[in-house]
Short mmCIF file of C-alpha atoms in Angstrom, two decimals:
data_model
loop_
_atom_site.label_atom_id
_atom_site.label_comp_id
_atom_site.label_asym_id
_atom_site.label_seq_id
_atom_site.Cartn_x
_atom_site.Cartn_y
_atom_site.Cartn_z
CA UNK I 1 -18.06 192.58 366.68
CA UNK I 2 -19.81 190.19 364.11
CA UNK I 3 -23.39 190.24 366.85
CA UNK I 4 -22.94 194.20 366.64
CA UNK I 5 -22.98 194.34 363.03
CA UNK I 6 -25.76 191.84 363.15
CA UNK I 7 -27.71 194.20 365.44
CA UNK I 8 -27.08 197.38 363.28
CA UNK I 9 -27.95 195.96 359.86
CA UNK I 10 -31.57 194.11 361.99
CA UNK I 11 -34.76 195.67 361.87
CA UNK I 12 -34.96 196.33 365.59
CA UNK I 13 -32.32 198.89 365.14
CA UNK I 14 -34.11 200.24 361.44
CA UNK I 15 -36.90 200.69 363.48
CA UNK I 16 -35.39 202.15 366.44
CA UNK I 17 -33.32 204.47 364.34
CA UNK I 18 -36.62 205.43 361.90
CA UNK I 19 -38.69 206.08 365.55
CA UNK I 20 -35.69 208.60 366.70
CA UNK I 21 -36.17 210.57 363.65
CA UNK I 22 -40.07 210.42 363.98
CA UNK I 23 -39.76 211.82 367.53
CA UNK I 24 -37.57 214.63 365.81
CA UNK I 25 -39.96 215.27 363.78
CA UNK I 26 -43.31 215.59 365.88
CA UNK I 27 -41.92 218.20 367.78
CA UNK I 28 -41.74 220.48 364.33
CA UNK I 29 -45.17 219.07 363.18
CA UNK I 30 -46.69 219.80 366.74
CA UNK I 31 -45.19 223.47 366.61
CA UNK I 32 -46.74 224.25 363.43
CA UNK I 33 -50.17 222.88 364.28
CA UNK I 34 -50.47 225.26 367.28
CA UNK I 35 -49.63 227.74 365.02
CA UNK I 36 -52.69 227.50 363.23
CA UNK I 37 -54.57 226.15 365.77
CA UNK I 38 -58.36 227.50 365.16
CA UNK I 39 -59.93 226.11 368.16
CA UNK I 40 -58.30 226.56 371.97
CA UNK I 41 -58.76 223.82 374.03
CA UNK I 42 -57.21 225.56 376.75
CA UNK I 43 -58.63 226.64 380.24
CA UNK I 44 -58.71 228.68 383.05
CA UNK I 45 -58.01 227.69 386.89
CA UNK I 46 -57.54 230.06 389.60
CA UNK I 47 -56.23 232.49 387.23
CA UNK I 48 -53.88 230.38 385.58
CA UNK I 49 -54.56 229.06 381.71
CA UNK I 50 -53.68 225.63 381.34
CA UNK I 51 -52.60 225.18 377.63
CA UNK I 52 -52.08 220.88 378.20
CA UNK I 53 -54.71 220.03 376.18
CA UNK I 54 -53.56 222.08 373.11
CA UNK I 55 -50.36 220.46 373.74
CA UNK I 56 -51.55 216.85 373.97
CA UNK I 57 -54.30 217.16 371.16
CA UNK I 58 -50.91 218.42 368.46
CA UNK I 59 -48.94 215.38 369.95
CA UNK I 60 -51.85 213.23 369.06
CA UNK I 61 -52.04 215.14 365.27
CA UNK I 62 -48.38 214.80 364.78
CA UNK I 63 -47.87 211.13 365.42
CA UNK I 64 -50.85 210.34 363.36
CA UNK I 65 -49.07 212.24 360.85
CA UNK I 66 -45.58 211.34 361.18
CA UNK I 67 -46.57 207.25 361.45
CA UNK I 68 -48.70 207.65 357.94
CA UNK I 69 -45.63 207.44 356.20
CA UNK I 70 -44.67 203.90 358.13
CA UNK I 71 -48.06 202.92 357.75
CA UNK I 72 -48.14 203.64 354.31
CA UNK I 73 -44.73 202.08 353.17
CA UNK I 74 -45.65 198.89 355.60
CA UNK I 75 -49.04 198.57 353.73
CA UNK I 76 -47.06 199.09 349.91
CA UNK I 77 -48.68 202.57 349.40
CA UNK I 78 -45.26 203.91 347.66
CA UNK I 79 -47.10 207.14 346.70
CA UNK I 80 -48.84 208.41 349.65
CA UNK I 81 -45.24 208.03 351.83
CA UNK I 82 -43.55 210.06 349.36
CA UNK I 83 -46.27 212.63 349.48
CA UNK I 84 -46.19 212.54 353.45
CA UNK I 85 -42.70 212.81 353.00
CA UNK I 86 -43.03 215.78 350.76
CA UNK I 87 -44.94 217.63 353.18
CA UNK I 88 -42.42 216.80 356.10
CA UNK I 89 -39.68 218.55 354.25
CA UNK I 90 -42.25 221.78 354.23
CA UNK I 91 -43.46 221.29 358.06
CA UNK I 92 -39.28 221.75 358.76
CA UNK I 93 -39.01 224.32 356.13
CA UNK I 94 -41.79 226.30 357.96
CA UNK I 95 -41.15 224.67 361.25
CA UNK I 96 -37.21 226.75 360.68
CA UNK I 97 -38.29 229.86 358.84
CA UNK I 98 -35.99 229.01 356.37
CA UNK I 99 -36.95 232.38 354.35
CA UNK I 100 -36.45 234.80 357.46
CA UNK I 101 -32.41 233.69 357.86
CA UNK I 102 -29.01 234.58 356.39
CA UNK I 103 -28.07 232.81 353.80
CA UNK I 104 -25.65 230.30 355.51
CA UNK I 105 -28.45 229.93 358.34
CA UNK I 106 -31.37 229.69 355.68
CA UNK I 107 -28.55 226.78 353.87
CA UNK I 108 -28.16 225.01 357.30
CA UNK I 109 -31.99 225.30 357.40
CA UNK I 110 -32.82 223.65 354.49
CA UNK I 111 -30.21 221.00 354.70
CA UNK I 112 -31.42 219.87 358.14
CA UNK I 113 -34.99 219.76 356.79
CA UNK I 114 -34.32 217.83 353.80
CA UNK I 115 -32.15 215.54 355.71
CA UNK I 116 -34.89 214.78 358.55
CA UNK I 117 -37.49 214.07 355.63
CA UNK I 118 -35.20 212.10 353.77
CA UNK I 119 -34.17 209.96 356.28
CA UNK I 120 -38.21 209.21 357.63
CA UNK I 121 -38.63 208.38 353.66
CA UNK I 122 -35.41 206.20 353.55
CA UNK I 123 -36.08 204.61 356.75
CA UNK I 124 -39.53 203.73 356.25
CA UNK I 125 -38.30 202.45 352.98
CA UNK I 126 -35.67 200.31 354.74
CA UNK I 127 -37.74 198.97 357.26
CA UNK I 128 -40.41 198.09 355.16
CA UNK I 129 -38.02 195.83 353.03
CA UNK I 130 -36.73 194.44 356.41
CA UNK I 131 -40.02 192.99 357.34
CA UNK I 132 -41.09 192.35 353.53
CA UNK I 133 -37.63 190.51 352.94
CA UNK I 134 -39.05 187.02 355.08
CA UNK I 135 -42.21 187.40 353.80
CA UNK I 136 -40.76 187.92 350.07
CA UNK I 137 -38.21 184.97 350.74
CA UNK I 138 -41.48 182.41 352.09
CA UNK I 139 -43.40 183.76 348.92
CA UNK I 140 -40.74 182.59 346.27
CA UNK I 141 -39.74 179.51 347.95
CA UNK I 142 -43.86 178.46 347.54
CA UNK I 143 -43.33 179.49 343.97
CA UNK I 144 -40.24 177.35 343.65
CA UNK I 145 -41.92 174.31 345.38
CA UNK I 146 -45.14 174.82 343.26
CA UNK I 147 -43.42 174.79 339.96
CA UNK I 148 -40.94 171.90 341.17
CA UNK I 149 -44.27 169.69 341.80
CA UNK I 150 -45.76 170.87 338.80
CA UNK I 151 -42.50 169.70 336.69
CA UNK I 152 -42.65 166.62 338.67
CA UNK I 153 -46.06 166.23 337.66
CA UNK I 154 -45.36 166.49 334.26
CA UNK I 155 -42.41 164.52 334.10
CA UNK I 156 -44.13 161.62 335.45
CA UNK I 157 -47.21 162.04 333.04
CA UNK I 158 -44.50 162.34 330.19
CA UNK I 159 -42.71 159.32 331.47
CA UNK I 160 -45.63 157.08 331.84
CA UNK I 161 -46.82 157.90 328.04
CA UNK I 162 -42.94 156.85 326.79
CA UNK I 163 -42.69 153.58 328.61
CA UNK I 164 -46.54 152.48 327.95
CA UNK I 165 -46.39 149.33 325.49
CA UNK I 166 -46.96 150.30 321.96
CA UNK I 167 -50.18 148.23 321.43
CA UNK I 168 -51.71 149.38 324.86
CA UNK I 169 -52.57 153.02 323.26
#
């Protein structure tokens, strides 16, 4: 039980968890880009249109978009993920129609959005401290071993002033 709990508090599982919701999302962000898609990449064969690369170029736009916020957070640009964030509430807000429902479905609609969005924030967030936490620990144990030799320093330099002989000075 204790290696389970180990595995679900790791960063492995953060960032498995945090790419689940990611892959939630880039299916919203993708719909909404061929919404307003201004140029078709799509062709004709035999009589057939072959939408693919429309497909393929919004799955490309959306996982740009959707790892910005990782990127961001991992690279300690608090603002921009929040932003990105921000705007991936909207892209499910739009993505749902949220205004065209009933009330309990336009509710359900805007709870599911915020909760997607929230959790890519929060998980970026949580990740980001899982890799920063080594990194943080390292940092203040250099700090603590450059004051200790610096205080060690000192103490000698004090030392060797107090137990110099008087006339020596």
């Amino acid at each position: 039980m204790k290696k389970t709990v180990e595995f679900l508090r790791s960063e492995a599982f953060v960032f498995l968890t945090l790419l689940a919701v990611i892959t939630s999302q880039v299916v919203h962000t993708m719909h909404l880009f061929e919404t307003v898609r201004v140029f078709d990449l799509s062709f004709e064969v035999n009589g057939e249109r072959i939408t693919a690369p429309n497909w393929a170029h919004a799955f490309v736009f959306a996982i740009a978009i959707e790892s910005a916020i990782l990127m961001f957070i991992l690279n300690g640009k608090r603002l921009p993920s929040k932003i990105y964030a921000i705007g991936s509430l909207l892209t499910n807000l739009l993505y749902y129609k949220a205004w065209q429902l009933p009330l309990s479905g336009m509710a359900a609609s805007v709870l599911i959005s915020s909760m997607l969005a929230g959790s890519i924030w929060f998980f970026s967030d949580l990740f980001a401290e899982k890799v920063d936490a080594p990194r943080m620990k390292a940092k203040t144990s250099d700090e603590e071993d450059n004051l200790k030799d610096l205080l060690a320093e000192e103490t000698r330099k004090i030392t060797f002033k107090t137990t110099m002989p008087a006339n020596a000075r």
